[in-house]
Coordinates of C-alpha atoms in Angstrom, one line a residue:
M165 CA 38.3 -38.1 24.2
N166 CA 37.5 -34.3 23.9
D167 CA 37.9 -32.1 26.9
P168 CA 34.4 -30.8 27.8
N169 CA 36.1 -27.6 29.2
S170 CA 38.0 -26.8 26.0
C171 CA 36.7 -24.3 23.5
V172 CA 36.2 -24.8 19.8
D173 CA 38.9 -23.5 17.5
N174 CA 37.0 -20.5 16.3
A175 CA 35.8 -19.4 19.7
T176 CA 36.9 -16.4 21.6
V177 CA 37.7 -17.1 25.3
C178 CA 36.2 -14.3 27.4
S179 CA 37.2 -15.6 30.9
G180 CA 38.2 -19.1 32.1
A181 CA 36.2 -21.8 30.3
S182 CA 33.5 -19.3 29.1
C183 CA 33.5 -19.5 25.3
V184 CA 31.9 -17.2 22.8
V185 CA 31.5 -18.3 19.2
P186 CA 31.5 -15.4 16.7
D187 CA 28.2 -14.8 14.9
S188 CA 27.8 -16.4 11.4
N189 CA 27.9 -14.0 8.5
F190 CA 25.1 -16.0 6.8
N191 CA 22.3 -13.9 8.1
N192 CA 24.1 -10.7 7.2
T193 CA 24.7 -11.9 3.7
L194 CA 21.1 -13.1 3.4
S195 CA 19.8 -9.7 4.6
V196 CA 21.8 -7.9 2.0
V197 CA 20.6 -10.3 -0.7
L198 CA 17.0 -9.9 0.5
S199 CA 17.2 -6.1 0.4
T200 CA 18.7 -6.1 -3.1
V201 CA 16.1 -8.6 -4.5
L202 CA 13.2 -6.7 -2.8
T203 CA 14.3 -3.4 -4.3
I204 CA 14.6 -4.9 -7.8
L205 CA 11.3 -6.7 -7.6
L206 CA 9.5 -3.7 -6.2
A207 CA 11.0 -1.5 -9.0
L208 CA 9.6 -4.0 -11.5
V209 CA 6.1 -3.9 -9.8
M210 CA 6.1 -0.1 -9.8
F211 CA 7.3 0.0 -13.4
S212 CA 4.4 -2.3 -14.4
M213 CA 2.0 -0.1 -12.4
G214 CA 3.2 2.9 -14.4
C215 CA 2.5 0.9 -17.6
N216 CA -1.1 0.8 -16.6
V217 CA -1.5 4.6 -16.6
E218 CA -2.8 6.3 -19.7
I219 CA -1.4 9.8 -19.6
K220 CA -4.4 11.5 -21.3
K221 CA -6.9 10.1 -18.8
F222 CA -4.5 10.8 -15.9
L223 CA -4.2 14.5 -17.0
G224 CA -7.9 14.6 -17.4
H225 CA -8.4 13.7 -13.7
I226 CA -5.8 16.3 -12.8
K227 CA -7.8 19.0 -14.6
R228 CA -11.0 17.9 -12.7
P229 CA -9.4 16.9 -9.4
W230 CA -12.3 16.6 -7.0
G231 CA -12.2 12.8 -6.8
I232 CA -8.4 12.8 -6.5
C233 CA -8.6 15.5 -3.8
V234 CA -11.0 13.3 -1.8
G235 CA -8.7 10.3 -2.3
F236 CA -5.7 12.4 -1.1
L237 CA -7.5 13.4 2.1
C238 CA -8.3 9.7 2.7
Q239 CA -4.8 8.4 1.9
F240 CA -2.7 11.0 3.7
G241 CA -5.3 12.3 6.2
I242 CA -7.4 9.4 7.4
M243 CA -4.9 6.6 7.2
P244 CA -1.9 8.2 9.1
L245 CA -4.3 9.6 11.7
T246 CA -5.9 6.2 12.2
G247 CA -2.5 4.6 12.5
F248 CA -1.5 7.1 15.1
V249 CA -4.7 6.8 17.1
L250 CA -4.4 2.9 17.1
S251 CA -0.7 3.1 18.1
V252 CA -1.5 5.4 21.1
A253 CA -4.7 3.5 22.1
F254 CA -2.9 0.1 22.3
D255 CA 0.3 1.6 23.7
I256 CA 2.7 -0.3 21.3
L257 CA 6.4 0.3 21.2
P258 CA 7.6 3.5 19.4
I259 CA 9.4 1.5 16.7
Q260 CA 6.2 -0.5 16.1
A261 CA 4.2 2.7 15.9
V262 CA 6.6 4.0 13.2
V263 CA 5.9 1.0 11.0
V264 CA 2.2 1.3 11.6
L265 CA 2.4 4.9 10.4
I266 CA 4.6 4.0 7.4
M267 CA 1.9 1.5 6.4
G268 CA -0.7 4.2 6.8
C269 CA 1.3 6.5 4.5
C270 CA 1.9 4.0 1.8
P271 CA 0.0 4.5 -1.5
G272 CA -2.4 2.1 -2.9
G273 CA -1.2 -0.7 -5.1
T274 CA -2.4 -2.6 -8.2
S275 CA -4.6 -4.8 -6.0
S276 CA -6.9 -1.8 -5.4
N277 CA -7.3 -1.3 -9.1
I278 CA -8.4 -4.9 -9.6
L279 CA -10.9 -4.7 -6.7
A280 CA -12.3 -1.4 -8.1
Y281 CA -12.9 -3.2 -11.4
W282 CA -14.7 -6.1 -9.6
V283 CA -17.0 -3.8 -7.7
D284 CA -17.9 -1.8 -10.8
G285 CA -15.9 1.2 -9.7
D286 CA -14.4 4.1 -11.7
M287 CA -11.3 2.5 -13.1
D288 CA -9.8 5.8 -14.4
L289 CA -10.2 7.3 -10.9
S290 CA -8.7 4.2 -9.3
V291 CA -5.6 4.2 -11.5
S292 CA -5.2 8.0 -11.2
M293 CA -5.5 7.9 -7.4
T294 CA -2.9 5.1 -7.2
T295 CA -0.5 7.1 -9.4
C296 CA -1.0 10.4 -7.6
S297 CA -0.6 8.8 -4.1
T298 CA 2.5 7.0 -5.3
L299 CA 4.1 10.2 -6.5
L300 CA 2.9 12.3 -3.6
A301 CA 4.2 9.8 -1.0
L302 CA 7.7 11.1 -1.8
G303 CA 6.8 14.2 0.3
M304 CA 3.8 13.2 2.3
M305 CA 5.2 10.1 4.0
P306 CA 8.2 12.0 5.6
L307 CA 5.8 14.9 6.5
C308 CA 3.3 12.6 8.2
L309 CA 6.1 10.8 10.1
L310 CA 7.5 14.1 11.2
I311 CA 4.1 15.2 12.6
Y312 CA 2.9 12.0 14.2
T313 CA 6.2 10.7 15.6
K314 CA 7.1 14.0 17.3
M315 CA 6.1 12.8 20.8
W316 CA 8.4 9.8 20.6
V317 CA 11.3 11.6 18.8
D318 CA 11.3 14.4 21.4
S319 CA 11.5 11.9 24.2
G320 CA 14.5 10.2 22.6
S321 CA 12.6 6.9 22.2
I322 CA 13.3 6.6 18.5
V323 CA 15.3 8.1 15.6
I324 CA 13.5 8.1 12.3
P325 CA 15.7 7.0 9.4
Y326 CA 14.5 9.7 7.0
D327 CA 17.5 9.3 4.6
N328 CA 16.8 5.6 4.1
I329 CA 13.0 6.2 3.7
G330 CA 13.6 9.0 1.3
T331 CA 16.0 6.9 -0.8
S332 CA 13.4 4.1 -1.0
L333 CA 10.7 6.5 -2.1
V334 CA 12.8 8.2 -4.8
A335 CA 13.7 4.7 -6.1
L336 CA 9.9 4.1 -6.3
V337 CA 8.9 7.2 -8.2
V338 CA 11.4 6.7 -11.0
P339 CA 10.1 3.3 -12.3
V340 CA 6.5 4.6 -12.2
S341 CA 7.4 7.6 -14.3
I342 CA 9.3 5.4 -16.8
G343 CA 6.3 3.0 -17.0
M344 CA 4.0 5.9 -17.8
F345 CA 6.3 6.9 -20.6
V346 CA 6.5 3.3 -22.0
N347 CA 2.7 3.0 -22.0
H348 CA 2.4 6.3 -23.9
K349 CA 5.0 5.2 -26.5
W350 CA 4.4 1.5 -26.7
P351 CA 1.0 0.6 -25.3
Q352 CA 1.0 -3.0 -26.6
K353 CA 4.3 -3.8 -24.9
A354 CA 3.1 -2.1 -21.7
K355 CA 0.3 -4.7 -21.5
I356 CA 2.9 -7.5 -21.5
I357 CA 4.9 -5.7 -18.8
L358 CA 1.8 -5.3 -16.7
K359 CA 1.3 -9.0 -16.6
V360 CA 4.9 -9.6 -15.7
G361 CA 4.7 -7.1 -13.0
S362 CA 1.6 -8.8 -11.5
I363 CA 3.5 -12.0 -11.3
A364 CA 6.5 -10.2 -9.7
G365 CA 4.2 -8.7 -7.1
A366 CA 3.0 -12.2 -6.1
I367 CA 6.6 -13.5 -5.9
L368 CA 7.5 -10.5 -3.8
I369 CA 4.9 -11.2 -1.1
V370 CA 6.0 -14.9 -0.9
L371 CA 9.7 -13.9 -0.8
I372 CA 9.1 -11.4 2.0
A373 CA 7.2 -14.0 4.1
V374 CA 9.6 -16.9 3.5
V375 CA 13.0 -15.2 3.6
G376 CA 11.9 -12.8 6.3
G377 CA 10.8 -15.7 8.4
I378 CA 14.3 -17.2 8.2
L379 CA 16.1 -14.0 8.9
Y380 CA 13.8 -12.7 11.7
Q381 CA 12.5 -15.8 13.4
S382 CA 11.7 -14.0 16.7
A383 CA 9.5 -11.6 14.7
W384 CA 6.9 -14.3 14.4
I385 CA 6.4 -14.2 18.1
I386 CA 3.8 -11.4 17.6
A387 CA 2.2 -9.3 20.3
P388 CA -1.6 -9.6 20.4
K389 CA -1.8 -5.8 20.1
L390 CA -0.2 -5.9 16.6
W391 CA -2.7 -8.5 15.5
I392 CA -5.6 -6.4 16.7
I393 CA -4.2 -3.2 15.0
G394 CA -3.6 -5.2 11.8
T395 CA -7.3 -6.3 11.9
I396 CA -8.8 -2.9 12.7
F397 CA -6.6 -0.7 10.5
P398 CA -7.8 -1.9 7.0
V399 CA -11.4 -2.1 8.1
A400 CA -11.2 1.5 9.3
G401 CA -9.6 2.5 6.0
Y402 CA -12.3 1.0 3.9
S403 CA -15.1 2.3 6.0
L404 CA -13.8 5.9 6.6
G405 CA -12.8 6.2 2.9
F406 CA -16.3 5.3 1.8
L407 CA -17.9 7.6 4.3
L408 CA -15.7 10.6 3.4
A409 CA -16.3 10.0 -0.3
R410 CA -20.1 9.9 0.3
I411 CA -20.0 13.1 2.4
A412 CA -18.0 14.8 -0.4
G413 CA -21.0 14.0 -2.7
L414 CA -19.3 11.4 -4.9
P415 CA -21.6 8.9 -6.6
W416 CA -21.8 5.4 -5.3
H417 CA -19.4 3.8 -7.8
R418 CA -16.7 6.3 -6.9
C419 CA -17.3 5.9 -3.2
R420 CA -16.5 2.2 -3.6
T421 CA -13.4 3.1 -5.6
V422 CA -12.2 5.6 -2.9
A423 CA -12.9 3.0 -0.2
F424 CA -10.7 0.4 -1.7
E425 CA -8.0 2.9 -2.7
T426 CA -7.9 4.0 1.0
G427 CA -7.8 0.7 2.8
M428 CA -5.9 -1.4 0.3
Q429 CA -2.2 -0.3 0.9
N430 CA 0.9 -1.2 -1.0
T431 CA 2.3 -3.7 1.6
Q432 CA 5.2 -4.7 -0.7
L433 CA 6.4 -1.1 -0.6
C434 CA 6.0 -1.0 3.2
S435 CA 8.0 -4.2 3.7
T436 CA 10.7 -3.0 1.4
I437 CA 11.0 0.4 3.2
V438 CA 11.1 -1.3 6.6
Q439 CA 13.7 -3.8 5.4
L440 CA 16.0 -1.1 4.0
S441 CA 15.5 1.4 6.9
F442 CA 15.9 -0.5 10.2
T443 CA 18.5 -2.6 11.9
P444 CA 18.2 -6.4 12.2
E445 CA 17.4 -6.0 15.9
E446 CA 14.6 -3.6 15.2
L447 CA 13.3 -5.8 12.3
N448 CA 12.8 -8.6 14.8
I449 CA 10.1 -6.5 16.4
V450 CA 8.4 -5.0 13.4
F451 CA 9.0 -7.0 10.3
T452 CA 5.8 -9.1 10.4
F453 CA 3.3 -6.1 10.7
P454 CA 3.1 -5.5 6.9
L455 CA 2.3 -9.2 6.4
I456 CA -0.4 -9.0 9.1
Y457 CA -1.9 -6.0 7.4
S458 CA -1.7 -7.7 4.0
I459 CA -3.6 -10.8 5.3
F460 CA -6.5 -8.8 6.8
Q461 CA -6.8 -6.2 4.0
L462 CA -7.3 -9.0 1.5
A463 CA -9.6 -10.9 3.8
F464 CA -11.9 -8.0 4.5
A465 CA -11.7 -6.9 0.8
A466 CA -13.0 -10.4 -0.1
I467 CA -15.8 -10.1 2.4
F468 CA -16.9 -6.7 1.1
L469 CA -16.7 -7.9 -2.5
G470 CA -18.8 -10.9 -1.5
F471 CA -21.4 -8.6 0.0
Y472 CA -21.5 -6.5 -3.1
V473 CA -21.9 -9.4 -5.5
A474 CA -24.6 -10.9 -3.3
Y475 CA -26.4 -7.5 -3.3
K476 CA -26.3 -7.2 -7.0
K477 CA -27.7 -10.7 -7.4
C478 CA -30.5 -10.0 -5.0
H479 CA -31.6 -6.6 -6.2
G480 CA -30.3 -6.6 -9.8
K481 CA -27.6 -4.4 -11.3
N482 CA -30.0 -1.6 -12.3
K483 CA -31.4 -1.2 -8.8
A484 CA -27.9 -1.4 -7.3
E485 CA -26.9 1.5 -9.5
I486 CA -29.9 3.8 -9.2
P487 CA -27.9 6.8 -7.9
E488 CA -25.5 6.5 -10.8
S489 CA -28.2 5.9 -13.5
K490 CA -30.1 9.0 -12.4
E491 CA -27.0 11.1 -12.6
N492 CA -26.0 9.6 -15.9
E493 CA -29.4 10.5 -17.4
T494 CA -28.5 14.2 -17.3
E495 CA -25.1 13.6 -18.9
P496 CA -24.6 14.5 -22.5
E497 CA -23.4 11.5 -24.5
S498 CA -19.9 11.8 -26.1
S499 CA -17.3 9.3 -27.1
F500 CA -15.0 10.6 -24.4
Y501 CA -17.7 10.3 -21.7
K502 CA -18.4 6.7 -22.7
I503 CA -14.7 5.8 -22.5
N504 CA -14.1 7.7 -19.2
G505 CA -17.1 7.6 -17.0
G506 CA -15.2 9.6 -14.4
F507 CA -15.7 12.9 -16.1
K508 CA -18.3 15.1 -17.7
P509 CA -17.3 16.2 -21.2
D510 CA -16.4 19.9 -21.6
E511 CA -19.4 22.0 -22.3
K512 CA -19.0 24.2 -25.3

């Protein structure tokens, strides 16, 4: 018969009959594996996103950058500010506020391009905005974190892991650039890579949810405040992005494009940065927020898409696009203009 007061063989006796069993290395190993797989899959997703960029059209938007400038203000102005205001208003933990801000600074993903297509948006502008925000995130995300987390950093509440975040962003820019080059050189192969990348993106979301749930079980005990922020944040992004684009004088189809590019964030990127930048103890508090945001950004995008489709059916496509049709009547017709509705052809 075993002595109930005796310790197991691999236990460390602290005092008397008090036994402490050392932690299993399984979680540590799984965490390393998750970080590695997330990085590889995200690189593939970003590589495929680069394969969707046509360099000539992208450079065309750079030469006429008003739409991209409006998108830039929405992506790195409205979203980080909204994240900061929500974090302060709901008085969440500093480490949680950092993740909310990281989410706000993340660029748009391929999902925003798909939604822009479904709402008859400007596809060239959508892809160009996604590409620019992805490249600019390398500098803008650390800058926004520096500005908005100052109150918590100065008080000693948190330390921002800029080195880990910077490494993640550099690793992000490289595959996008390579993808753009591949699309320029081998456009047919780029289309195949784009399909593979879409599948990898879906796998990435599922992997984050399943493996993250095993690793950080206590993270699923989510504070109601994070649920509320995760609900309000994407709606604010869609609404404010549309409003700012309209104030800037963009036509309706571009307003819809900017709205989805603003509110639809790259949650896979946010999850990967969070996984690579914070300790397991911190991840238990913050890991689920990107998943919450992902759920509600898709839910509200589906609602807005439903409203748009219903509006088109009730009023007809021509009536729904009256502002654009009036503008287009004054546009000189050219092959370039027909291909890329985002620009006026050069006047000679």
